[in-house]
XYZ file of C-alpha atoms in Angstrom:
496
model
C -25.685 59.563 148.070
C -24.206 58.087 151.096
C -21.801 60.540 153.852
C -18.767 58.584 152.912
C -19.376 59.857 148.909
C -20.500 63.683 150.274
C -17.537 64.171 152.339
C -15.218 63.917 148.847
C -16.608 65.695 146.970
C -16.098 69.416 145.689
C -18.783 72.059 145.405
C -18.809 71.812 141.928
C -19.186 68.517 141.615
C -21.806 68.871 144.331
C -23.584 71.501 142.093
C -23.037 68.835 138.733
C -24.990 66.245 140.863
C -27.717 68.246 141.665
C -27.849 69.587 137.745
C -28.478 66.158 136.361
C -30.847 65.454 139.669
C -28.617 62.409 140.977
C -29.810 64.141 144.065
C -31.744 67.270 145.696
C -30.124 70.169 147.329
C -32.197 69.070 150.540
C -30.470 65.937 150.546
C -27.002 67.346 150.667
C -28.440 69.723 153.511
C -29.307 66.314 155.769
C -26.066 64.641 154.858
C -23.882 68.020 155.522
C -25.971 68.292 159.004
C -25.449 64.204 159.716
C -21.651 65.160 158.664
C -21.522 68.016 161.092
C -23.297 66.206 164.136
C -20.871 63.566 163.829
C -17.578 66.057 163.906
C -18.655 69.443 164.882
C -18.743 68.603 168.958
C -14.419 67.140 168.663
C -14.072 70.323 166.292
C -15.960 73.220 167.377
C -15.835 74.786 163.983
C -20.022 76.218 163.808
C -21.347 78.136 166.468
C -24.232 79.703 165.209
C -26.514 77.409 163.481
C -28.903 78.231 160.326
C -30.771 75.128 160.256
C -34.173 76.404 159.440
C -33.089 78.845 157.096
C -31.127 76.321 154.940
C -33.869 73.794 155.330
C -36.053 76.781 153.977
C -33.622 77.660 150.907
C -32.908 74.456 150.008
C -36.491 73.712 148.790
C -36.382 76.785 146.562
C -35.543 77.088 143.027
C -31.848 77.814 143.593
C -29.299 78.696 140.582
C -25.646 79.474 140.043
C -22.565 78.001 139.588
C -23.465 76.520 142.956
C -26.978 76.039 143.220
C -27.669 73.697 146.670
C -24.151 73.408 147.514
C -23.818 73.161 151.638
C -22.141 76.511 152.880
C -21.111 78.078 156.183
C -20.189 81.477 156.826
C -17.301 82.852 158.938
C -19.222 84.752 162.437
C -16.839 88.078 161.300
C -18.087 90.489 158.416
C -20.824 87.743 156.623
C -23.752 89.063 157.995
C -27.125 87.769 157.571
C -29.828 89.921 158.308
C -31.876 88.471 160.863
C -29.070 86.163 162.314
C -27.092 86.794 164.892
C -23.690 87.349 164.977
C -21.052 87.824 167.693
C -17.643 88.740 165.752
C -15.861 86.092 168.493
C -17.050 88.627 170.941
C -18.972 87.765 174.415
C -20.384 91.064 174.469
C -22.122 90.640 171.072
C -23.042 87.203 171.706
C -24.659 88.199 175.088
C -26.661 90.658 173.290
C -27.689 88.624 170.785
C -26.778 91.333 168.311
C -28.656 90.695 165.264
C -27.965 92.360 161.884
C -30.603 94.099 159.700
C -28.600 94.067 156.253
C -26.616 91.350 154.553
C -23.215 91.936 153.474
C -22.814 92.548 150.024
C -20.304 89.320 150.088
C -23.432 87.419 151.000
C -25.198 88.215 148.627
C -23.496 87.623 145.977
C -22.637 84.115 147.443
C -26.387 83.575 147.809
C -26.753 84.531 143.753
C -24.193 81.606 143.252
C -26.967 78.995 144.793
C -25.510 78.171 148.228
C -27.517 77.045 151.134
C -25.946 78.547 154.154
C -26.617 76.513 157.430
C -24.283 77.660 159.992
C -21.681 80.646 160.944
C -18.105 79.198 161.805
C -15.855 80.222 164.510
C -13.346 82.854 164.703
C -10.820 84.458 167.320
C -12.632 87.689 168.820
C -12.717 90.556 166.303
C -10.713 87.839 164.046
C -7.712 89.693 165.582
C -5.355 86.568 165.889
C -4.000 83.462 163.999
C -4.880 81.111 166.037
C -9.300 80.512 166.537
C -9.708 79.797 170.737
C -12.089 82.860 171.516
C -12.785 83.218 175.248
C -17.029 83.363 173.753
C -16.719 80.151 172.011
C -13.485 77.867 172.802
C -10.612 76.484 170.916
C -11.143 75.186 167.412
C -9.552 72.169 166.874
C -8.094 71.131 163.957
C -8.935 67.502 161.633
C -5.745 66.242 161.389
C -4.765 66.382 165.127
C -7.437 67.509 167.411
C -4.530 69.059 169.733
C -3.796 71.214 167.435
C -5.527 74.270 166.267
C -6.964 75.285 162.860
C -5.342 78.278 162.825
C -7.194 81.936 162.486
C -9.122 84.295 162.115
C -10.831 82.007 159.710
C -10.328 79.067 161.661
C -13.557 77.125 161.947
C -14.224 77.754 158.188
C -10.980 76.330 157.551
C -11.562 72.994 160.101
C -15.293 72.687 158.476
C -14.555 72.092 155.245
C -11.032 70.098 156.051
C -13.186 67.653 157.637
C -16.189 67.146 154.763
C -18.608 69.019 156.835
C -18.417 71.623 153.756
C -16.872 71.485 150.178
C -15.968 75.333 150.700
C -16.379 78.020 153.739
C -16.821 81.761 153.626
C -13.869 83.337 154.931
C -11.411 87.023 155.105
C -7.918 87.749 155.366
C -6.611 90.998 156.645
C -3.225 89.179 157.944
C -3.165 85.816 156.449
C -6.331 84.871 158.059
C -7.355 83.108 154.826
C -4.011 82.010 154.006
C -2.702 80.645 157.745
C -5.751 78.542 158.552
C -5.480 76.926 154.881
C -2.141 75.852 155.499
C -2.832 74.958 158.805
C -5.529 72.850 157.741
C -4.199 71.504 154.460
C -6.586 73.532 152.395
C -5.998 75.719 149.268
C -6.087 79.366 150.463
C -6.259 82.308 148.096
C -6.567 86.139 148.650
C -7.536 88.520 146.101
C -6.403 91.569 145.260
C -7.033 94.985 147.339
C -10.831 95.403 145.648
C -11.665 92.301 143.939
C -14.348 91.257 146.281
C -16.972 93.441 147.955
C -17.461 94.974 151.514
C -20.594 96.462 151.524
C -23.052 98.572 152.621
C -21.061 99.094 155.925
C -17.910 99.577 154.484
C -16.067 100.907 151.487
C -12.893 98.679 152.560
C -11.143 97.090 155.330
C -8.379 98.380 156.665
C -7.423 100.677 154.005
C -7.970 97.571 150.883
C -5.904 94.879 153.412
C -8.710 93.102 155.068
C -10.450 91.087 151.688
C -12.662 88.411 151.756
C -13.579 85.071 149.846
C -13.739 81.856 150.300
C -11.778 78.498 151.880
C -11.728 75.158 149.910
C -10.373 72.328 149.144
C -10.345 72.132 145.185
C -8.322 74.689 143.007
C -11.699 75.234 141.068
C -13.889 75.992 143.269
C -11.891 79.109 144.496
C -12.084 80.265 141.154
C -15.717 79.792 140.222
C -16.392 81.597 143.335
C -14.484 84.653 142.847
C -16.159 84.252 138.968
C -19.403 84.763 141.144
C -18.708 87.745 143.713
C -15.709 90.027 142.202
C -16.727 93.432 140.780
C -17.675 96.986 141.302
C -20.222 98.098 143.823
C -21.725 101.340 145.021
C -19.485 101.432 147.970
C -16.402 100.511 146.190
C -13.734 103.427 145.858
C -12.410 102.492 142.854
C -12.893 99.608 139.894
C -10.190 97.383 139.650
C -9.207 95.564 135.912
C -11.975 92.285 135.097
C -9.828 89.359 134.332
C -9.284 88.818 130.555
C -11.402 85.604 130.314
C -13.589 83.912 133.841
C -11.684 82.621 136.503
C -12.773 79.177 136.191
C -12.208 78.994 132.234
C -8.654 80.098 132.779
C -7.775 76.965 134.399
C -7.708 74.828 131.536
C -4.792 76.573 130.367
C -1.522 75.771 131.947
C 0.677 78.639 132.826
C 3.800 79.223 130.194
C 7.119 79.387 131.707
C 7.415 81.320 135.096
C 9.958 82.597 136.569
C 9.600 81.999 140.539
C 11.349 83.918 143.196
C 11.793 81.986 146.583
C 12.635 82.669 150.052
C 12.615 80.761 153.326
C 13.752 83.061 155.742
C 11.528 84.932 158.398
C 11.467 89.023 157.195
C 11.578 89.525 160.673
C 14.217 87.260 161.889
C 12.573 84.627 163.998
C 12.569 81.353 163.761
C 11.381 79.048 160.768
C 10.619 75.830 161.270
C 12.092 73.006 159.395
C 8.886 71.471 158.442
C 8.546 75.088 156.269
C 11.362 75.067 154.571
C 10.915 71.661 153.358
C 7.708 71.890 152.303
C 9.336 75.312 149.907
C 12.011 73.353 149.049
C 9.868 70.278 148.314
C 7.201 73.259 146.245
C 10.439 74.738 144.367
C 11.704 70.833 143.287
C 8.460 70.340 141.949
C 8.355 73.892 139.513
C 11.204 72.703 138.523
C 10.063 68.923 137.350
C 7.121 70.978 135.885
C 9.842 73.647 133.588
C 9.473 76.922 135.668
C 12.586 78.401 136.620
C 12.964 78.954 140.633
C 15.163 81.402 141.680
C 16.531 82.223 145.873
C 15.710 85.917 146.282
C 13.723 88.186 148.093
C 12.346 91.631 147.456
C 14.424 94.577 148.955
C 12.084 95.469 151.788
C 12.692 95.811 155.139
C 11.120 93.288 156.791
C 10.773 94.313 160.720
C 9.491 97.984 159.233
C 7.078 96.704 157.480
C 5.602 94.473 160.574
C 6.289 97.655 162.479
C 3.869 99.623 159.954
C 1.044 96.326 159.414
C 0.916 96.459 163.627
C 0.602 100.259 164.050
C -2.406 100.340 160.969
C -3.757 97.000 162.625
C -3.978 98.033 166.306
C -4.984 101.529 165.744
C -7.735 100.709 163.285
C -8.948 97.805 166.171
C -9.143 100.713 168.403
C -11.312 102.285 166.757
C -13.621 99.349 165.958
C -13.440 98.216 169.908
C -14.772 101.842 170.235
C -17.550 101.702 167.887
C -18.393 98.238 169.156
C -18.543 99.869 172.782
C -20.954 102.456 171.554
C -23.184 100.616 169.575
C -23.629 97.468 172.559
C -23.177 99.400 175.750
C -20.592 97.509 176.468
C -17.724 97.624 179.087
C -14.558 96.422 179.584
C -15.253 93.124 181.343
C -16.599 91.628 178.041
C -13.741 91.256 176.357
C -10.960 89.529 176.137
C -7.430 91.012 177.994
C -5.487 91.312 174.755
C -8.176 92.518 172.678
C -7.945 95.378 175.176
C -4.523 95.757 175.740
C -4.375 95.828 171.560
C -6.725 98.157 171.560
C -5.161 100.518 174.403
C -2.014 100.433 172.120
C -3.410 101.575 169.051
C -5.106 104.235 170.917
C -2.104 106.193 171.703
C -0.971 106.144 167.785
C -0.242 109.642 166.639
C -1.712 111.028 163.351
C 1.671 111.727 162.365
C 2.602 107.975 163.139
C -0.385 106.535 161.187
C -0.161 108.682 158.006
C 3.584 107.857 158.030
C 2.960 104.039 158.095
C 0.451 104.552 155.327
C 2.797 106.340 153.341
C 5.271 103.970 154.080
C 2.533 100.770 152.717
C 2.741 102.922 148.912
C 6.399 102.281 149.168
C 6.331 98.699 149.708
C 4.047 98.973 146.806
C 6.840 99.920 145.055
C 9.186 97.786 146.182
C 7.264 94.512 145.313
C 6.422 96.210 141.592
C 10.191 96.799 140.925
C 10.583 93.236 142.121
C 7.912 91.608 139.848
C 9.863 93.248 137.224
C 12.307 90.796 137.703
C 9.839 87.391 138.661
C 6.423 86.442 137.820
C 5.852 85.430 141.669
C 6.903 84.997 145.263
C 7.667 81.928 146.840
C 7.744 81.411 150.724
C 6.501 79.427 153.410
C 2.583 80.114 154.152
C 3.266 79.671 158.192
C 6.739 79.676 159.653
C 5.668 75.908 161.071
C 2.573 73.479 161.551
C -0.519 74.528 163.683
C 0.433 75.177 167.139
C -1.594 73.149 170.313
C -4.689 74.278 171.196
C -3.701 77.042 174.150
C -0.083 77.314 173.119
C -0.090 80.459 171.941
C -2.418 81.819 174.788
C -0.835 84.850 177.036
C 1.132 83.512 179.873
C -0.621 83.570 182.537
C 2.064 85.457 184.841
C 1.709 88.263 182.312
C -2.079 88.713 182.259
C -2.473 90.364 186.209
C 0.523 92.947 184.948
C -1.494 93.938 181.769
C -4.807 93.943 184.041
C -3.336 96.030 186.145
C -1.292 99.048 183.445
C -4.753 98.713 181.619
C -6.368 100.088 185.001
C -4.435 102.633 185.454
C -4.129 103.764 181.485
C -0.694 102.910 180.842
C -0.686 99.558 178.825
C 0.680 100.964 176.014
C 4.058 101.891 177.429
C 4.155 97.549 176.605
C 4.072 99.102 172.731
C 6.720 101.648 173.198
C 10.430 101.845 172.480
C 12.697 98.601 171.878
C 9.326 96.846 173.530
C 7.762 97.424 170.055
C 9.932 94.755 168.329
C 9.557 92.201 171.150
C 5.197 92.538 170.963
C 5.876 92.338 166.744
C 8.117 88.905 166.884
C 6.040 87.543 169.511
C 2.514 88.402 167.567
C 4.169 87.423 164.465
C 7.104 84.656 164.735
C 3.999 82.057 164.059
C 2.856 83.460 160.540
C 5.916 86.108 159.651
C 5.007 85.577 155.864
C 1.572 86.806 155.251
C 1.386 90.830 156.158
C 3.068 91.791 153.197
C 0.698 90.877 150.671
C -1.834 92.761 153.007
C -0.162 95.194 153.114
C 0.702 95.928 149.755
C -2.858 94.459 148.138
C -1.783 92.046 145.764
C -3.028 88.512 145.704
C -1.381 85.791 147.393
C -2.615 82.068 147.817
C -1.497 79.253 150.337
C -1.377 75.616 148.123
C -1.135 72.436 150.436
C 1.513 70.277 148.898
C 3.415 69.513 152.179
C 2.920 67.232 154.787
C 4.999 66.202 157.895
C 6.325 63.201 159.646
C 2.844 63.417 162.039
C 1.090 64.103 158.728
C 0.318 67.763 160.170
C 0.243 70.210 156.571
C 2.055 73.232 155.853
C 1.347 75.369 153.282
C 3.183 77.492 150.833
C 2.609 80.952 149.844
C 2.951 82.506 146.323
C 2.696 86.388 145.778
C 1.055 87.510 142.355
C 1.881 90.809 141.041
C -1.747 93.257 141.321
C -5.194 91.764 139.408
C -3.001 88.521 138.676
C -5.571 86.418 140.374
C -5.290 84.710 136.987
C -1.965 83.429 137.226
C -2.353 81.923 140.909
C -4.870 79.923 139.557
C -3.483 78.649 136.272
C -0.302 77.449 138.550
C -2.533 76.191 141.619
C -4.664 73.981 138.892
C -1.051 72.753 137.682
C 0.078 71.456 141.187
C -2.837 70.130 141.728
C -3.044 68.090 139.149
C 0.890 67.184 139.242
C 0.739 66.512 143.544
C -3.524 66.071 143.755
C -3.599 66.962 147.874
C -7.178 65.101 147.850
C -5.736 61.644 148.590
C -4.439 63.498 151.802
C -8.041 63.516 153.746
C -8.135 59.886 153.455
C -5.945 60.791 157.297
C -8.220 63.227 158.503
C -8.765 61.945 162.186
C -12.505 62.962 162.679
């Protein structure tokens, strides 16, 4: 097989090659390494290589739906033991920390046959859309190196955009799944609160909205690989529903008639691009042409509360993991990045009253959304509010960053977070990707499908919202765009 074949091809189709021995695992290894050497240095998507281990693996007996296939982790919750990992962070990556468990989520990748050679970039703690960590640089993204991939699972997502990888380990607690997919022109799904494991560390992340799985660029792949990690565990807190039939097997079957809610305004009233809106209106024309019924309407749910509630649960729970992570390494402030710490300093001063009250408040969203899937099989919006911003756009101004130096100092930073300031932080940490919290949030499964792009052939995602366990149904409609508007004559453009 030659790089100009590898770089086209799906993991499946990978793993069917290897079946029939058209080629060895080890050879895909070499050309995914030749693939990487050529791209990786414009890119900066890998920044922790696993050379020797893959070369090891890939001589091995491998099976799974995925047996050889090329992989590359995300550097945030996809530990390896032995490997280090640095979470975007200097102070890990100074230390060298090094892991002596694998994540559960790694494992059961590993049972599917994949020969991990790499981990991939990510913002620090994967606390931002956007992937330019102060430990590793900017990650640029294929289609315009200017531009980033997007985040936290950023250098997954600008991997496998650019053939390095068929498919990328990567987790969304925000959209971080779901942004850098439509960023990067990828197809983006996030399970359901549960579907996928996070142990032994953890029962859950972030009270069931942090999830993790995988980035790709076929519809099928994302469901085999969900066929080979979802289920129960020991850490688990509760079992949620099996699908009916596998993943994979349900995508032969097109979806009957749905009934498709859509909406192209921000929740929290900033600005949409018009690059977004077309690519929903261009998604809702083409439901239409395929006999769903698309409907303008959004669920009855305050949209500026519920960013109010995500950003309380999100910067208090970072608080406590900056804590932990201070504990554990020894530490101090000067390792990390300025708004890691002023995010943290915020979430410090949360009340228990004013957590338990936004967590209360994420069961009635709950609610909400159920009373509106009553009425619609899914949600249609935007996946990102526009296309990928420039590398350094969205950095903090730099007129800002001696004032929050100097109220962290002293122990008031999070008077920033307080009063009618609260808003301002939400729609400035938010106006990029206003969209994806809610399905967080509330746990149900969401997906980003790239069927847009713009005049400077920069892609745009959009977003549909399942109803809970309805994995099922994502997948039966993402197989049916794909095969009405395939995207994979798109990276024919990719620049790199």
């Amino acid at each position: 097989m030659k790089l100009n074949e590898y770089i086209h091809y799906d993991g499946l189709g990978l793993a069917q090659l290897i079946e029939k021995k058209e080629v060895q695992p080890i050879e895909l290894l070499e050309l995914a390494l030749q693939r990487s050497d050529q791209v990786n240095p414009k890119l900066n998507a890998i920044i922790i290589p696993m050379h020797e281990y893959a070369k090891n693996r890939a001589k091995q007996q491998l099976t799974g739906a995925f047996a050889g296939v090329p992989f590359l982790v995300k550097d945030l919750f996809q530990e390896y033991a032995g490997i280090p990992t640095s979470y975007g962070c200097n102070a890990l990556k100074s230390r060298q920390y090094t892991p002596e468990t694998n994540a559960e989520i790694v494992n059961r990748w590993e049972k599917a046959g994949i020969v991990t050679f790499g981990r991939t970039n990510t913002p620090e703690f994967g606390i931002k859309g956007i992937t330019e960590p102060d430990a590793w640089g900017s990650c640029s993204n294929p289609w315009h190196l200017k531009h980033n991939s997007g985040g936290s699972s950023g250098g997954s997502a600008s991997a496998v955009a650019a053939g390095i990888v068929p498919m990328a380990g990567a987790g969304d607690g925000g959209g971080s799944i779901r942004i850098p997919a439509s960023y990067c022109g990828l197809f983006g799904l996030k399970p359901s609160r549960g579907r996928t494991p996070w142990g032994p560390q953890m029962s859950e992340g972030m009270h069931g909205a942090v999830i993790q799985h995988v980035l790709t660029k076929s519809v099928r792949d994302s469901a085999a690989m969900l066929d080979a990690t979802h289920g129960f565990e020991n850490s688990s807190l509760f079992k949620i529903e099996k699908p009916e039939r596998p993943f994979l097997e349900n995508l032969i079957r097109p979806p009957q008639q749905l009934k498709i809610a859509f909406n192209t305004q921000s929740p929290i009233g900033t600005k949409v691009s018009k690059d977004a809106v077309a690519a929903v209106k261009h998604t809702a024309e083409l439901l239409e042409s395929l006999g769903h019924i698309v409907v303008e309407d959004t669920p009855k749910i305050d949209g500026m509360s519920l960013a109010k509630d995500f950003i309380t649960t999100w910067f208090s729970q970072f608080s406590y993991m900056l804590h932990q992570i201070k504990q554990m390494s020894g530490a101090t402030d000067d390792e990390f990045e300025l708004d890691s710490l002023a995010l943290a300093a915020f979430g410090a001063k949360t009340t228990a009253h004013e957590y338990i009250h936004n967590l209360n408040n994420w069961g009635i969203y709950v609610t909400q959304m159920n009373q509106f899937f009553d009425q619609y099989d899914l949600y249609l919006t935007p996946a990102t509010a526009s296309v990928a911003p420039k590398n350094g756009e969205l950095a903090t101004p730099k007129w800002q960053q001696p004032v929050i130096k100097a109220l962290l100092k002293i122990g008031q930073a999070h008077y920033l977070a307080k009063g009618k300031l609260v808003e301002q932080i939400i729609r400035e940490n938010l106006k990029w990707v206003p969209f994806t919290q809610l399905a967080n949030i509330t746990g149900l499964p969401a997906m980003s499908v790239p069927l847009y792009w713009n005049k400077d052939h920069l892609p745009l995602g959009s977003q549909f919202i399942a109803p809970f366990a309805r994995e099922d149904l994502l997948f039966q409609l993402a197989a049916q765009l794909e095969q009405a508007q395939p995207w994979s004559k798109e990276y024919q453009s990719i620049v790199v």
